[in-house]
Amino acid sequence: MQTLTKLGYNIAGPVLALIISFAIGGIFIAIIGKDPLAVYSQFFSDTLGNAYGIGQVLFKATPLIFTGLASAICFRAGLFNIGAEGQLIIGAFCIAFVGNVFGILPAIFLLPLCILAGFIGGACWGIIPGLLKATFGAHEVINTIMMNFIAAALVNYFVSNVFFVPATVHTPDIVPAAHLSRLDFFFESFHGAPVNLSLFIAIGAALLLHVYLWKTSLGYELRATGLNLNAARYAGIHVERHMIGTLTLGGGLAGLAGMNFVMGYKHYFELGFSEGAGFIGIAVALLARNNPIGIVLTSIFFGILQYGSLTINTIVPKELANILQAIVILCIIVLSKVIDRHMVRLQKQSVAAEVHA
Amino acid sequence: MYAVEMQHITKRFGHFTANHQVDFQVHEGEIHALIGENGAGKSTLMRILYGFYTPDAGQIYINGREVKIQKPSDAITLGVGMVHQHFMLIPPLTVTENIILGKEETNRLGILNLPLAAKQLTELSQTYRLHIDPSAKIEQVSIGFQQRIEILKILYRNAQIIILDEPTPILTPQEIDDLFKVLLQLKSEGKTIILITHKLSEVMTISNRITIMRHGKIVGTRETKSTTQTELARLMIGEEIGPPISKRPFIAHKDILIMEQVSAKGDRGVLAVRNVSLNVKEGEIIGIAGVEGNGQSELVQVIAGLRPFQVGEISIGSHSLSPTHGHQALAHIPEDRLRFGLILDFTLQENLILGRQQELRFRHYYFLQDSETRSYSSELIHSFDIRPEELSLPARNFSGGNQQKIVVARELSKNVPLIVASQPTRGLDIRAIDFIHNSLISERNKGKAILLVSSDLGEILKLSDRIAVMYEGEITKVFLTADTDEREIGMYMTGAKKKSA
Ligand SMILES: Nc1ncnc2c1ncn2[C@@H]1O[C@H](COP(=O)(O)OP(=O)(O)OP(=O)(O)O)[C@@H](O)[C@H]1O
Ligand SMILES: [Mg+2]
């Protein structure tokens, strides 16, 4: 009985938060003189009302799962990885490069090679701040931010001068052997939506990370490092190795986010393609309380917001759609706290009633 | 009319009842002791009075008036102050800044008037002879000093009702005397004091009345004049404590811990351990006696590999310790359980394998063996009487004494030749202390080498085969326990007698 009520609270909480935050968003829509109901009905029917919309949502969610995981695993180790954006860009560029240059390889070798390239590219951008932290104690926030600038400049240079299609800001196409199939190849109804197999790789990564964190001795050590550095040292944990390893792994995961666009959608690397997925990943991780499975769900939620605000463009200005998105996120964060507190109070009243009875 | 009256207080955490229908009354101007086993619910009750928790049911009256205390600031307004079991000071700030926190004196522009505050504090500290340096930073001062700050903080806020949650375990005997003088002075000024402690001798010396708690309920209140330690112990635990198990004579041969002329720096960069040479043999308990702050803590950290040493050699068994990198072939009960011994956000089960996570017993390749860990944990919980028996409860939610039991249980169950136990019974109730003393003796009887550091000289004398006295970082004398007494050890501890050159 008790666990059931608790579960009820856990589901009711977020749902209630969602409803209230959309209601608050509705007030804003009304203020600019539009009909909130019309806007929301379009919002929901376009995102969740048909398979195409769902496919678009999942496509937007895929890179966020990777970058969310990249932030979350570092948070768990007590590290702030602000560098997922740079790690993502480098990873994506490496995928595009390998997918083009090693084009003669058959798919069975090329696909894993491309994925590996994405992982290693991102991992290189993670290991550097990791090493700096572990050996010199240099703060990873500053260093991961710097690595973002370096990544952007470097890739900019390559895509404008070395490896590019003239008169565009993108690289040459990768060969078809390096493509990840879209899901409409398997499910006809997704037709036209860019969601592709990298979604499953993302979900797989989340599951693996869950196992790593909670079922392995290394994950145990990682969490110990993040929660109490002194106690971790006392327990004989090589905390420096974990700092380096975790930032490397986080970088690699962020690098994999490039698969979605490069291997699954456009088949080339384009400047500015990420739309800040690296930074949104931080918000995703926080909202999901650094829980890998929660990150998958939260990413889908963000995907709905992102794609939904595109579809209501026809009714409200793009800026408002963006503001709406931000309002909903803020409301959710605040409300989930408020509701938590309220639940505690409810529980207290029930105990009081029992005692007096 | 009572200064404090709590009626029918009930507090639950999940389905666990920490306080059940508690009625508790304190007269104005008395020192009222609150005693009971680990986990009896003492801290919880006092945190309710201080507004840290709100009760699920029940009423509180202060000076006869019903009050609602929702948060600590409500309690402070009502003149209630509390010194917590674990201090709540902010390390990088100065003493003055910490004390005025939350009651800052500002001028009209909102600018802090620190000199004025410092002056008021100096006056307060002179009135109560609580010696402090207002400009010192918290991170640089001793734990006894920190407690004086906590007390001053309360006085600065003009509290009339003062709660002290286990103030004495961390103090030296001299500091305890000083504290008690302050408490008596406060009492003579008409303030009301509630004191939580596990030491019955302290209760008998200082208190006017005593309330005993057990399993979340009140079992009785006594006038100190008309009760005895035996009666109190019986009310607290419902049984008598037997005599300690006896030591098996052990003819030790092999040295387990060998230290040769070890010197190491303390946190402030000056030598805290000077030229220490000491061997601990198998089947032997060596007690380190000393006034706190004479290098014992640093010495233990060096042996445990948590602090680098500059000169000398240390080996454990046949393994010699690197001066800069620690290693793990020892059991270590650290003095500061919150900083080193526990991860408060880990569950009980996770904490019970802290430091043992790489043992093959608890993992298969890299996978944690949950079922094995579970049965091992249940065993420890049972034999060390850790309460509540909830494997998935975070360590944060255990009472102070039960947190200590978690650490002790884990370390004593390790299969290693050397045990370093620093203040192993701090914060424990009499039954738990007795159990741990017996455990240490039986480990010794099995042939383990044990280094015991304790500020409780009685504990050292009871358990040790040999006693080493530390003074200003040096070991100034090593005695056979049978050949010495408290008085002689005391002379070395205070430096009145030193190493014969
Ligand atoms: N936040 C919490 N969640 C769950 N249980 C809790 C929480 N806080 C306290 N408890 C439980 O309530 C009981 C009473 O704890 P409390 O800290 O009041 O004990 P205590 O009498 O002060 O013991 P000690 O002498 O060991 O300090 C303990 O069993 C503890 O585990
Ligand atoms: Mg307590």
Coordinates of N, CA, C and O in Angstrom, one line a residue, chain B residues 227-308:
Chain B
T227 N 18.7 9.2 42.3 CA 18.9 8.0 41.4 C 20.4 7.6 41.4 O 21.2 8.3 41.9
T228 N 20.7 6.5 40.7 CA 22.1 6.0 40.7 C 22.4 5.7 39.2 O 21.5 5.5 38.4
Q229 N 23.7 5.6 38.9 CA 24.1 5.2 37.6 C 23.5 3.8 37.2 O 23.1 3.6 36.1
T230 N 23.5 2.9 38.2 CA 23.0 1.6 37.9 C 21.5 1.6 37.5 O 21.1 1.0 36.5
E231 N 20.7 2.4 38.2 CA 19.3 2.5 37.8 C 19.2 3.1 36.4 O 18.4 2.7 35.6
L232 N 20.0 4.2 36.2 CA 19.9 4.8 34.9 C 20.2 3.8 33.7 O 19.5 3.7 32.7
A233 N 21.3 3.1 33.9 CA 21.7 2.1 32.9 C 20.6 1.1 32.7 O 20.3 0.7 31.5
R234 N 20.0 0.7 33.8 CA 18.9 -0.3 33.6 C 17.7 0.2 32.9 O 17.2 -0.4 32.0
L235 N 17.4 1.5 33.2 CA 16.3 2.1 32.4 C 16.6 2.3 31.0 O 15.7 2.2 30.1
M236 N 17.9 2.6 30.7 CA 18.3 2.9 29.3 C 18.3 1.6 28.5 O 17.8 1.7 27.3
I237 N 18.9 0.6 29.0 CA 19.0 -0.6 28.1 C 18.3 -1.8 28.6 O 18.3 -2.8 27.9
G238 N 17.7 -1.7 29.8 CA 16.9 -2.8 30.3 C 17.7 -4.0 30.7 O 17.1 -5.1 30.9
E239 N 19.0 -3.9 30.9 CA 19.8 -5.1 31.3 C 21.1 -4.6 31.9 O 21.4 -3.4 31.8
E240 N 21.8 -5.5 32.5 CA 23.1 -5.1 33.1 C 24.2 -5.4 32.1 O 24.1 -6.4 31.3
I241 N 25.3 -4.6 32.2 CA 26.4 -4.9 31.4 C 27.3 -5.9 32.1 O 27.7 -5.7 33.3
G242 N 27.7 -7.0 31.4 CA 28.6 -7.9 32.1 C 30.1 -7.5 32.1 O 30.4 -6.4 31.6
P243 N 30.9 -8.2 32.7 CA 32.3 -7.8 32.8 C 32.9 -8.1 31.4 O 32.4 -8.8 30.6
P244 N 34.0 -7.3 31.0 CA 34.6 -7.5 29.7 C 35.2 -8.9 29.6 O 35.6 -9.5 30.6
I245 N 35.3 -9.4 28.3 CA 35.9 -10.7 28.1 C 37.4 -10.6 28.4 O 38.0 -9.5 28.3
S246 N 38.0 -11.7 28.8 CA 39.4 -11.5 29.3 C 40.3 -11.7 28.1 O 40.0 -12.3 27.1
K247 N 41.5 -11.1 28.4 CA 42.6 -11.2 27.3 C 43.3 -12.5 27.5 O 43.7 -12.9 28.6
R248 N 43.5 -13.1 26.3 CA 44.3 -14.4 26.3 C 45.7 -13.9 26.4 O 46.1 -13.0 25.7
P249 N 46.5 -14.5 27.2 CA 47.9 -14.2 27.2 C 48.5 -14.5 25.8 O 48.2 -15.6 25.2
F250 N 49.2 -13.6 25.2 CA 49.6 -13.8 23.8 C 51.1 -13.5 23.8 O 51.5 -12.4 24.0
I251 N 51.8 -14.5 23.5 CA 53.3 -14.3 23.3 C 53.5 -13.9 21.9 O 53.5 -14.7 21.0
A252 N 53.7 -12.6 21.7 CA 53.8 -12.1 20.3 C 55.2 -12.3 19.8 O 56.2 -12.1 20.6
H253 N 55.4 -12.6 18.6 CA 56.7 -12.7 18.0 C 56.8 -11.7 16.9 O 57.8 -10.9 16.9
K254 N 55.9 -11.7 16.1 CA 56.1 -11.0 14.8 C 55.6 -9.5 14.9 O 54.5 -9.3 15.4
D255 N 56.4 -8.6 14.4 CA 55.9 -7.2 14.3 C 55.0 -7.1 13.1 O 55.4 -7.6 12.0
I256 N 53.9 -6.5 13.2 CA 53.0 -6.3 12.1 C 53.2 -4.9 11.5 O 53.5 -4.7 10.3
L257 N 53.1 -3.9 12.4 CA 53.3 -2.5 12.0 C 54.7 -2.1 12.5 O 55.0 -2.2 13.7
I258 N 55.5 -1.6 11.5 CA 56.8 -1.1 11.9 C 57.0 0.3 11.4 O 56.9 0.6 10.2
M259 N 57.3 1.2 12.4 CA 57.6 2.6 12.0 C 59.0 3.0 12.5 O 59.3 2.8 13.6
E260 N 59.8 3.5 11.5 CA 61.1 3.9 11.9 C 61.3 5.4 11.6 O 61.3 5.8 10.5
Q261 N 61.4 6.1 12.7 CA 61.8 7.5 12.6 C 61.0 8.3 11.6 O 61.5 8.9 10.7
V262 N 59.7 8.2 11.8 CA 58.7 8.8 10.8 C 58.4 10.2 11.2 O 58.1 10.5 12.4
S263 N 58.5 11.1 10.2 CA 58.1 12.5 10.5 C 57.2 12.9 9.3 O 57.4 12.6 8.2
A264 N 56.2 13.7 9.7 CA 55.2 14.1 8.7 C 54.6 15.5 9.0 O 54.6 15.9 10.2
K265 N 54.3 16.2 8.0 CA 53.7 17.6 8.2 C 52.2 17.5 8.5 O 51.5 16.7 7.9
G266 N 51.8 18.5 9.2 CA 50.3 18.7 9.5 C 49.7 19.6 8.4 O 50.4 20.0 7.4
D267 N 48.4 19.9 8.6 CA 47.7 20.7 7.6 C 48.4 22.1 7.4 O 48.3 22.7 6.3
R268 N 49.0 22.6 8.5 CA 49.5 24.0 8.3 C 51.0 24.0 7.9 O 51.6 25.0 8.0
G269 N 51.5 22.8 7.5 CA 52.8 22.8 6.9 C 53.9 22.6 7.9 O 55.1 22.5 7.5
V270 N 53.6 22.6 9.2 CA 54.7 22.4 10.2 C 54.7 20.9 10.6 O 53.6 20.3 10.5
L271 N 55.8 20.4 11.1 CA 55.8 19.0 11.4 C 54.8 18.7 12.6 O 54.8 19.3 13.6
A272 N 54.0 17.7 12.3 CA 53.0 17.3 13.3 C 53.4 16.0 13.9 O 53.0 15.7 15.0
V273 N 54.1 15.2 13.2 CA 54.6 13.9 13.7 C 56.1 14.0 13.6 O 56.7 14.3 12.6
R274 N 56.8 13.8 14.8 CA 58.2 14.0 14.8 C 58.9 12.7 15.2 O 58.7 12.2 16.3
N275 N 59.7 12.2 14.2 CA 60.6 11.1 14.6 C 60.0 10.0 15.4 O 60.5 9.6 16.4
V276 N 58.9 9.5 14.9 CA 58.2 8.4 15.6 C 58.7 7.0 15.2 O 58.7 6.7 14.0
S277 N 59.1 6.3 16.2 CA 59.4 4.9 15.9 C 58.6 4.0 16.9 O 58.6 4.3 18.1
L278 N 57.8 3.1 16.3 CA 56.9 2.3 17.1 C 56.6 1.0 16.3 O 56.4 1.1 15.2
N279 N 56.6 -0.1 17.1 CA 56.2 -1.4 16.4 C 55.0 -1.9 17.1 O 54.9 -1.8 18.4
V280 N 54.1 -2.4 16.4 CA 52.9 -3.1 17.0 C 53.0 -4.6 16.6 O 53.1 -4.9 15.4
K281 N 53.0 -5.4 17.6 CA 53.1 -6.9 17.3 C 51.7 -7.5 17.1 O 50.7 -7.0 17.5
E282 N 51.8 -8.7 16.5 CA 50.5 -9.5 16.4 C 50.0 -9.8 17.8 O 50.8 -10.0 18.8
G283 N 48.7 -9.8 18.0 CA 48.1 -10.1 19.3 C 48.4 -9.1 20.4 O 48.4 -9.4 21.5
E284 N 48.5 -7.9 19.9 CA 48.8 -6.8 20.9 C 48.0 -5.6 20.6 O 47.8 -5.2 19.4
I285 N 47.5 -4.9 21.7 CA 46.9 -3.6 21.5 C 47.8 -2.6 22.0 O 48.2 -2.6 23.2
I286 N 48.2 -1.6 21.2 CA 49.0 -0.5 21.7 C 48.0 0.7 21.7 O 47.4 1.0 20.7
G287 N 48.0 1.3 22.9 CA 47.1 2.5 23.0 C 48.0 3.8 22.9 O 49.1 3.8 23.4
I288 N 47.5 4.7 22.1 CA 48.2 6.0 22.0 C 47.5 7.0 22.9 O 46.3 7.3 22.6
A289 N 48.1 7.4 24.0 CA 47.5 8.4 24.8 C 48.1 9.8 24.5 O 49.2 9.9 24.1
G290 N 47.3 10.8 24.7 CA 47.8 12.2 24.5 C 46.6 13.1 24.5 O 45.5 12.8 24.3
V291 N 47.0 14.4 24.8 CA 46.0 15.4 24.7 C 45.7 15.7 23.3 O 46.6 15.6 22.4
E292 N 44.5 15.9 22.9 CA 44.2 16.0 21.5 C 45.0 17.1 20.8 O 45.2 18.1 21.4
G293 N 45.4 16.9 19.6 CA 46.2 17.9 18.9 C 47.7 17.7 19.1 O 48.4 18.6 18.7
N294 N 48.1 16.6 19.6 CA 49.5 16.4 19.7 C 50.1 15.4 18.6 O 51.1 14.8 18.8
G295 N 49.4 15.4 17.5 CA 49.9 14.6 16.4 C 49.3 13.2 16.2 O 49.6 12.5 15.3
Q296 N 48.4 12.8 17.1 CA 47.8 11.5 17.0 C 47.0 11.3 15.7 O 47.2 10.3 15.0
S297 N 46.2 12.4 15.4 CA 45.4 12.3 14.2 C 46.3 12.1 12.9 O 46.0 11.3 12.0
E298 N 47.3 13.0 12.9 CA 48.2 12.9 11.7 C 48.9 11.6 11.6 O 49.1 11.1 10.5
L299 N 49.3 11.1 12.8 CA 50.0 9.8 12.8 C 49.1 8.7 12.1 O 49.6 7.9 11.3
V300 N 47.9 8.7 12.6 CA 46.9 7.7 12.1 C 46.8 7.9 10.5 O 46.8 6.9 9.8
Q301 N 46.6 9.1 10.1 CA 46.4 9.3 8.7 C 47.7 8.9 7.9 O 47.5 8.4 6.8
V302 N 48.8 9.1 8.4 CA 50.0 8.6 7.8 C 50.0 7.1 7.6 O 50.2 6.6 6.5
I303 N 49.7 6.4 8.7 CA 49.7 4.9 8.6 C 48.7 4.5 7.6 O 48.9 3.5 6.9
A304 N 47.5 5.2 7.6 CA 46.5 4.7 6.6 C 46.7 5.2 5.2 O 45.9 4.9 4.3
G305 N 47.8 5.9 5.0 CA 48.1 6.3 3.6 C 47.3 7.5 3.1 O 47.2 7.7 2.0
L306 N 46.7 8.2 4.1 CA 45.9 9.4 3.7 C 46.7 10.7 3.8 O 46.2 11.7 3.5
R307 N 47.9 10.6 4.4 CA 48.8 11.8 4.5 C 50.2 11.4 4.1 O 50.7 10.3 4.6
P308 N 50.8 12.1 3.3 CA 52.2 11.8 2.9 C 53.1 12.0 4.1 O 52.8 12.8 5.0

